[in-house]
């Protein structure tokens, strides 16, 4: 269980950028931790949604009362997280023999100094048992990471994208915003730009690594933002450790675009073809 509580200054010197962003310290109040945003994972108007998801999960992971490993995480992005300090309250609301249910709230002071909810989440942790299993969603046949070209990170206007090494296979960001998109499917190899062993927090962040599906399907740069995201963790800690700092094959597509919202379904496999996580989102877009 990770209980490291370095100061931001110490974290900036000693930690990987992801671990720096995930530093949480107990406040002394029950179930509450303090954190702060970092420039490395900044998006257009706030932190990258994946780092918010990873931060809320991190509060559960380092909670002293946690049992088991993450099974699912649902994050609802209620408002843009501003630059600076925030608190996270992670409360185990029900503990069963092999599963535990969590309620998580992220709060940040508004312009009037009053704490406001910016994100809410629920999570389930569980003790995994060895049972019969089958891979019913095999990894697609694609070129190896070494056969795919790395997307230049200095091309991106936002900082969080520079934290990942991306090797597109199909469905990269459009080169022409001419309204002639034909598919919402993306496939790419991805991993941290600075090598880091995979764990649950980093996997949660990677589940949100895709460009908005509406950008691909329409080839128009319309405003879009995730409203709610759920990640299902199919692999346990030992399988994530075996994946190490290797590439993940990430695939995403939408099913429907309508009345200002679209969905996204995604899968992430390791290089050995093991399905590590699946993800679903509902996303707002503006015309």
GROMACS .gro file of C-alpha atoms in nm:
model
  287
    1UNK     CA    1   0.000   0.000   0.000
    2UNK     CA    2   0.146   0.339  -0.102
    3UNK     CA    3   0.151   0.584   0.188
    4UNK     CA    4   0.424   0.819   0.066
    5UNK     CA    5   0.344   1.180   0.158
    6UNK     CA    6   0.631   1.388   0.019
    7UNK     CA    7   0.600   1.764  -0.003
    8UNK     CA    8   0.544   1.904  -0.353
    9UNK     CA    9   0.903   2.031  -0.353
   10UNK     CA   10   1.043   1.690  -0.260
   11UNK     CA   11   0.810   1.518  -0.505
   12UNK     CA   12   0.919   1.742  -0.791
   13UNK     CA   13   1.282   1.646  -0.731
   14UNK     CA   14   1.237   1.276  -0.668
   15UNK     CA   15   0.935   1.147  -0.854
   16UNK     CA   16   0.818   1.060  -1.201
   17UNK     CA   17   0.580   1.335  -1.330
   18UNK     CA   18   0.282   1.105  -1.277
   19UNK     CA   19   0.378   1.024  -0.920
   20UNK     CA   20   0.442   1.393  -0.858
   21UNK     CA   21   0.088   1.471  -0.975
   22UNK     CA   22  -0.054   1.195  -0.753
   23UNK     CA   23   0.103   1.311  -0.425
   24UNK     CA   24  -0.170   1.315  -0.159
   25UNK     CA   25  -0.124   1.388   0.211
   26UNK     CA   26  -0.365   1.307   0.494
   27UNK     CA   27  -0.525   1.625   0.629
   28UNK     CA   28  -0.592   1.482   0.974
   29UNK     CA   29  -0.965   1.465   0.907
   30UNK     CA   30  -1.121   1.123   0.855
   31UNK     CA   31  -1.092   0.989   0.499
   32UNK     CA   32  -0.953   1.319   0.365
   33UNK     CA   33  -0.636   1.396   0.167
   34UNK     CA   34  -0.489   1.716   0.027
   35UNK     CA   35  -0.334   1.748  -0.318
   36UNK     CA   36  -0.254   2.000  -0.585
   37UNK     CA   37  -0.247   2.026  -0.962
   38UNK     CA   38   0.080   2.013  -1.155
   39UNK     CA   39   0.173   2.176  -1.488
   40UNK     CA   40   0.284   1.846  -1.643
   41UNK     CA   41  -0.073   1.719  -1.688
   42UNK     CA   42  -0.244   2.047  -1.776
   43UNK     CA   43  -0.506   2.048  -2.051
   44UNK     CA   44  -0.683   2.343  -2.216
   45UNK     CA   45  -0.872   2.474  -1.910
   46UNK     CA   46  -0.770   2.239  -1.631
   47UNK     CA   47  -0.596   1.910  -1.558
   48UNK     CA   48  -0.622   1.622  -1.805
   49UNK     CA   49  -0.925   1.411  -1.713
   50UNK     CA   50  -0.712   1.099  -1.685
   51UNK     CA   51  -0.496   1.253  -1.413
   52UNK     CA   52  -0.808   1.353  -1.220
   53UNK     CA   53  -0.933   0.994  -1.241
   54UNK     CA   54  -0.594   0.862  -1.131
   55UNK     CA   55  -0.584   1.105  -0.838
   56UNK     CA   56  -0.925   1.002  -0.709
   57UNK     CA   57  -0.827   0.637  -0.738
   58UNK     CA   58  -0.498   0.711  -0.561
   59UNK     CA   59  -0.692   0.833  -0.259
   60UNK     CA   60  -0.852   0.488  -0.237
   61UNK     CA   61  -0.525   0.306  -0.305
   62UNK     CA   62  -0.345   0.474  -0.015
   63UNK     CA   63  -0.641   0.469   0.225
   64UNK     CA   64  -0.545   0.264   0.534
   65UNK     CA   65  -0.881   0.084   0.538
   66UNK     CA   66  -0.870  -0.042   0.179
   67UNK     CA   67  -0.908  -0.411   0.107
   68UNK     CA   68  -0.848  -0.576  -0.231
   69UNK     CA   69  -0.754  -0.421  -0.564
   70UNK     CA   70  -0.949  -0.184  -0.792
   71UNK     CA   71  -1.227  -0.350  -0.987
   72UNK     CA   72  -1.404  -0.042  -1.121
   73UNK     CA   73  -1.386   0.336  -1.107
   74UNK     CA   74  -1.651   0.584  -1.224
   75UNK     CA   75  -1.561   0.954  -1.231
   76UNK     CA   76  -1.810   1.236  -1.291
   77UNK     CA   77  -1.646   1.562  -1.395
   78UNK     CA   78  -1.877   1.818  -1.234
   79UNK     CA   79  -1.664   2.127  -1.304
   80UNK     CA   80  -1.322   2.222  -1.432
   81UNK     CA   81  -1.053   2.176  -1.168
   82UNK     CA   82  -0.863   2.500  -1.120
   83UNK     CA   83  -0.491   2.544  -1.074
   84UNK     CA   84  -0.371   2.486  -0.719
   85UNK     CA   85  -0.476   2.299  -0.407
   86UNK     CA   86  -0.771   2.064  -0.362
   87UNK     CA   87  -0.892   1.801  -0.119
   88UNK     CA   88  -1.016   1.449  -0.184
   89UNK     CA   89  -1.251   1.262   0.048
   90UNK     CA   90  -1.245   0.885  -0.005
   91UNK     CA   91  -1.492   0.702   0.214
   92UNK     CA   92  -1.553   0.325   0.230
   93UNK     CA   93  -1.932   0.315   0.244
   94UNK     CA   94  -1.972  -0.064   0.250
   95UNK     CA   95  -1.726  -0.346   0.315
   96UNK     CA   96  -1.828  -0.703   0.235
   97UNK     CA   97  -1.629  -1.024   0.266
   98UNK     CA   98  -1.450  -0.983  -0.067
   99UNK     CA   99  -1.550  -0.638  -0.196
  100UNK     CA  100  -1.549  -0.280  -0.079
  101UNK     CA  101  -1.754   0.014  -0.209
  102UNK     CA  102  -1.617   0.369  -0.209
  103UNK     CA  103  -1.759   0.718  -0.241
  104UNK     CA  104  -1.508   0.983  -0.348
  105UNK     CA  105  -1.544   1.362  -0.368
  106UNK     CA  106  -1.292   1.619  -0.490
  107UNK     CA  107  -1.336   1.972  -0.354
  108UNK     CA  108  -1.166   2.300  -0.436
  109UNK     CA  109  -1.213   2.652  -0.306
  110UNK     CA  110  -1.411   2.879  -0.535
  111UNK     CA  111  -1.352   3.249  -0.593
  112UNK     CA  112  -1.535   3.319  -0.265
  113UNK     CA  113  -1.309   3.081  -0.074
  114UNK     CA  114  -1.589   2.831  -0.013
  115UNK     CA  115  -1.511   2.467  -0.098
  116UNK     CA  116  -1.706   2.343  -0.399
  117UNK     CA  117  -1.741   1.997  -0.550
  118UNK     CA  118  -1.548   1.967  -0.876
  119UNK     CA  119  -1.550   1.588  -0.923
  120UNK     CA  120  -1.732   1.291  -0.774
  121UNK     CA  121  -1.654   0.923  -0.811
  122UNK     CA  122  -1.740   0.576  -0.697
  123UNK     CA  123  -1.502   0.283  -0.688
  124UNK     CA  124  -1.510  -0.085  -0.603
  125UNK     CA  125  -1.212  -0.276  -0.473
  126UNK     CA  126  -1.219  -0.652  -0.443
  127UNK     CA  127  -1.013  -0.956  -0.355
  128UNK     CA  128  -0.951  -1.148  -0.676
  129UNK     CA  129  -0.983  -1.527  -0.677
  130UNK     CA  130  -0.842  -1.776  -0.926
  131UNK     CA  131  -1.132  -1.903  -1.138
  132UNK     CA  132  -1.211  -2.020  -1.489
  133UNK     CA  133  -1.154  -1.743  -1.741
  134UNK     CA  134  -1.143  -1.676  -2.115
  135UNK     CA  135  -1.029  -1.383  -2.331
  136UNK     CA  136  -1.350  -1.306  -2.521
  137UNK     CA  137  -1.215  -0.980  -2.666
  138UNK     CA  138  -0.877  -1.067  -2.816
  139UNK     CA  139  -0.634  -0.796  -2.913
  140UNK     CA  140  -0.662  -0.701  -3.281
  141UNK     CA  141  -0.384  -0.796  -3.522
  142UNK     CA  142  -0.175  -0.480  -3.558
  143UNK     CA  143   0.188  -0.387  -3.629
  144UNK     CA  144   0.429  -0.401  -3.335
  145UNK     CA  145   0.524  -0.082  -3.150
  146UNK     CA  146   0.863  -0.087  -3.321
  147UNK     CA  147   0.690  -0.083  -3.660
  148UNK     CA  148   0.492   0.232  -3.575
  149UNK     CA  149   0.621   0.589  -3.580
  150UNK     CA  150   0.628   0.791  -3.259
  151UNK     CA  151   0.402   1.095  -3.273
  152UNK     CA  152   0.615   1.405  -3.213
  153UNK     CA  153   0.529   1.533  -2.866
  154UNK     CA  154   0.632   1.891  -2.937
  155UNK     CA  155   0.346   1.902  -3.188
  156UNK     CA  156   0.088   1.915  -2.909
  157UNK     CA  157  -0.035   2.247  -2.765
  158UNK     CA  158  -0.117   2.101  -2.421
  159UNK     CA  159   0.124   1.964  -2.164
  160UNK     CA  160  -0.041   1.634  -2.069
  161UNK     CA  161   0.001   1.487  -2.417
  162UNK     CA  162   0.376   1.536  -2.384
  163UNK     CA  163   0.377   1.292  -2.092
  164UNK     CA  164   0.298   0.999  -2.324
  165UNK     CA  165   0.478   0.824  -2.607
  166UNK     CA  166   0.212   0.758  -2.870
  167UNK     CA  167   0.258   0.540  -3.177
  168UNK     CA  168  -0.059   0.568  -3.393
  169UNK     CA  169  -0.172   0.267  -3.594
  170UNK     CA  170  -0.497   0.406  -3.731
  171UNK     CA  171  -0.727   0.693  -3.646
  172UNK     CA  172  -0.474   0.953  -3.541
  173UNK     CA  173  -0.571   1.318  -3.498
  174UNK     CA  174  -0.686   1.466  -3.833
  175UNK     CA  175  -0.432   1.657  -4.039
  176UNK     CA  176  -0.709   1.851  -4.215
  177UNK     CA  177  -1.014   1.984  -4.029
  178UNK     CA  178  -1.238   1.973  -4.337
  179UNK     CA  179  -1.544   1.785  -4.208
  180UNK     CA  180  -1.458   1.472  -4.407
  181UNK     CA  181  -1.401   1.224  -4.125
  182UNK     CA  182  -1.522   0.870  -4.187
  183UNK     CA  183  -1.467   0.671  -3.868
  184UNK     CA  184  -1.427   0.721  -3.493
  185UNK     CA  185  -1.194   0.421  -3.453
  186UNK     CA  186  -0.846   0.480  -3.313
  187UNK     CA  187  -0.571   0.226  -3.246
  188UNK     CA  188  -0.233   0.320  -3.103
  189UNK     CA  189   0.052   0.195  -2.891
  190UNK     CA  190   0.105   0.414  -2.583
  191UNK     CA  191   0.315   0.431  -2.268
  192UNK     CA  192   0.460   0.695  -2.035
  193UNK     CA  193   0.716   0.913  -2.213
  194UNK     CA  194   0.942   0.873  -1.911
  195UNK     CA  195   0.947   0.497  -1.843
  196UNK     CA  196   0.737   0.395  -1.544
  197UNK     CA  197   0.608   0.057  -1.433
  198UNK     CA  198   0.234   0.022  -1.488
  199UNK     CA  199   0.002   0.026  -1.186
  200UNK     CA  200  -0.367   0.092  -1.126
  201UNK     CA  201  -0.335   0.470  -1.109
  202UNK     CA  202  -0.137   0.497  -1.432
  203UNK     CA  203  -0.376   0.254  -1.605
  204UNK     CA  204  -0.671   0.474  -1.500
  205UNK     CA  205  -0.496   0.774  -1.652
  206UNK     CA  206  -0.417   0.587  -1.976
  207UNK     CA  207  -0.783   0.492  -2.016
  208UNK     CA  208  -0.849   0.858  -2.103
  209UNK     CA  209  -0.560   0.906  -2.346
  210UNK     CA  210  -0.773   0.925  -2.663
  211UNK     CA  211  -0.862   1.237  -2.860
  212UNK     CA  212  -1.236   1.318  -2.864
  213UNK     CA  213  -1.413   1.079  -3.100
  214UNK     CA  214  -1.610   1.365  -3.256
  215UNK     CA  215  -1.283   1.517  -3.381
  216UNK     CA  216  -1.213   1.202  -3.581
  217UNK     CA  217  -1.565   1.130  -3.700
  218UNK     CA  218  -1.633   1.484  -3.819
  219UNK     CA  219  -1.277   1.611  -3.875
  220UNK     CA  220  -1.386   1.931  -3.708
  221UNK     CA  221  -1.219   2.081  -3.404
  222UNK     CA  222  -1.537   2.124  -3.198
  223UNK     CA  223  -1.527   2.185  -2.821
  224UNK     CA  224  -1.572   1.860  -2.627
  225UNK     CA  225  -1.528   1.738  -2.273
  226UNK     CA  226  -1.585   1.416  -2.079
  227UNK     CA  227  -1.886   1.424  -1.848
  228UNK     CA  228  -1.850   1.076  -1.696
  229UNK     CA  229  -1.596   0.796  -1.737
  230UNK     CA  230  -1.592   0.440  -1.604
  231UNK     CA  231  -1.286   0.215  -1.605
  232UNK     CA  232  -1.311  -0.160  -1.545
  233UNK     CA  233  -0.988  -0.324  -1.431
  234UNK     CA  234  -0.963  -0.681  -1.562
  235UNK     CA  235  -0.603  -0.741  -1.455
  236UNK     CA  236  -0.468  -0.769  -1.104
  237UNK     CA  237  -0.160  -0.608  -0.957
  238UNK     CA  238   0.068  -0.898  -1.049
  239UNK     CA  239  -0.035  -0.877  -1.415
  240UNK     CA  240   0.023  -0.503  -1.419
  241UNK     CA  241   0.365  -0.554  -1.262
  242UNK     CA  242   0.450  -0.810  -1.531
  243UNK     CA  243   0.355  -0.553  -1.796
  244UNK     CA  244   0.616  -0.319  -1.651
  245UNK     CA  245   0.696  -0.011  -1.859
  246UNK     CA  246   0.594  -0.176  -2.186
  247UNK     CA  247   0.359  -0.039  -2.448
  248UNK     CA  248  -0.017  -0.078  -2.424
  249UNK     CA  249  -0.235  -0.131  -2.729
  250UNK     CA  250  -0.517   0.120  -2.690
  251UNK     CA  251  -0.833   0.111  -2.901
  252UNK     CA  252  -1.137   0.340  -2.887
  253UNK     CA  253  -1.449   0.410  -3.089
  254UNK     CA  254  -1.787   0.576  -3.047
  255UNK     CA  255  -2.128   0.419  -3.098
  256UNK     CA  256  -2.347   0.727  -3.137
  257UNK     CA  257  -2.331   1.107  -3.170
  258UNK     CA  258  -2.656   1.285  -3.090
  259UNK     CA  259  -2.800   1.599  -2.929
  260UNK     CA  260  -2.468   1.727  -2.802
  261UNK     CA  261  -2.334   1.403  -2.651
  262UNK     CA  262  -2.142   1.100  -2.774
  263UNK     CA  263  -2.011   0.787  -2.609
  264UNK     CA  264  -1.672   0.617  -2.624
  265UNK     CA  265  -1.584   0.253  -2.566
  266UNK     CA  266  -1.216   0.166  -2.521
  267UNK     CA  267  -0.989  -0.132  -2.454
  268UNK     CA  268  -0.627  -0.153  -2.340
  269UNK     CA  269  -0.411  -0.465  -2.389
  270UNK     CA  270  -0.045  -0.521  -2.302
  271UNK     CA  271   0.210  -0.640  -2.557
  272UNK     CA  272   0.140  -1.000  -2.459
  273UNK     CA  273  -0.223  -0.955  -2.570
  274UNK     CA  274  -0.372  -0.956  -2.219
  275UNK     CA  275  -0.676  -0.730  -2.180
  276UNK     CA  276  -0.593  -0.507  -1.884
  277UNK     CA  277  -0.886  -0.264  -1.876
  278UNK     CA  278  -1.193  -0.145  -2.061
  279UNK     CA  279  -1.345   0.200  -2.042
  280UNK     CA  280  -1.668   0.379  -2.127
  281UNK     CA  281  -1.735   0.752  -2.146
  282UNK     CA  282  -2.014   0.994  -2.217
  283UNK     CA  283  -1.881   1.315  -2.367
  284UNK     CA  284  -2.031   1.660  -2.427
  285UNK     CA  285  -1.967   1.839  -2.756
  286UNK     CA  286  -2.074   2.181  -2.875
  287UNK     CA  287  -2.180   2.282  -3.225
   0.00000   0.00000   0.00000
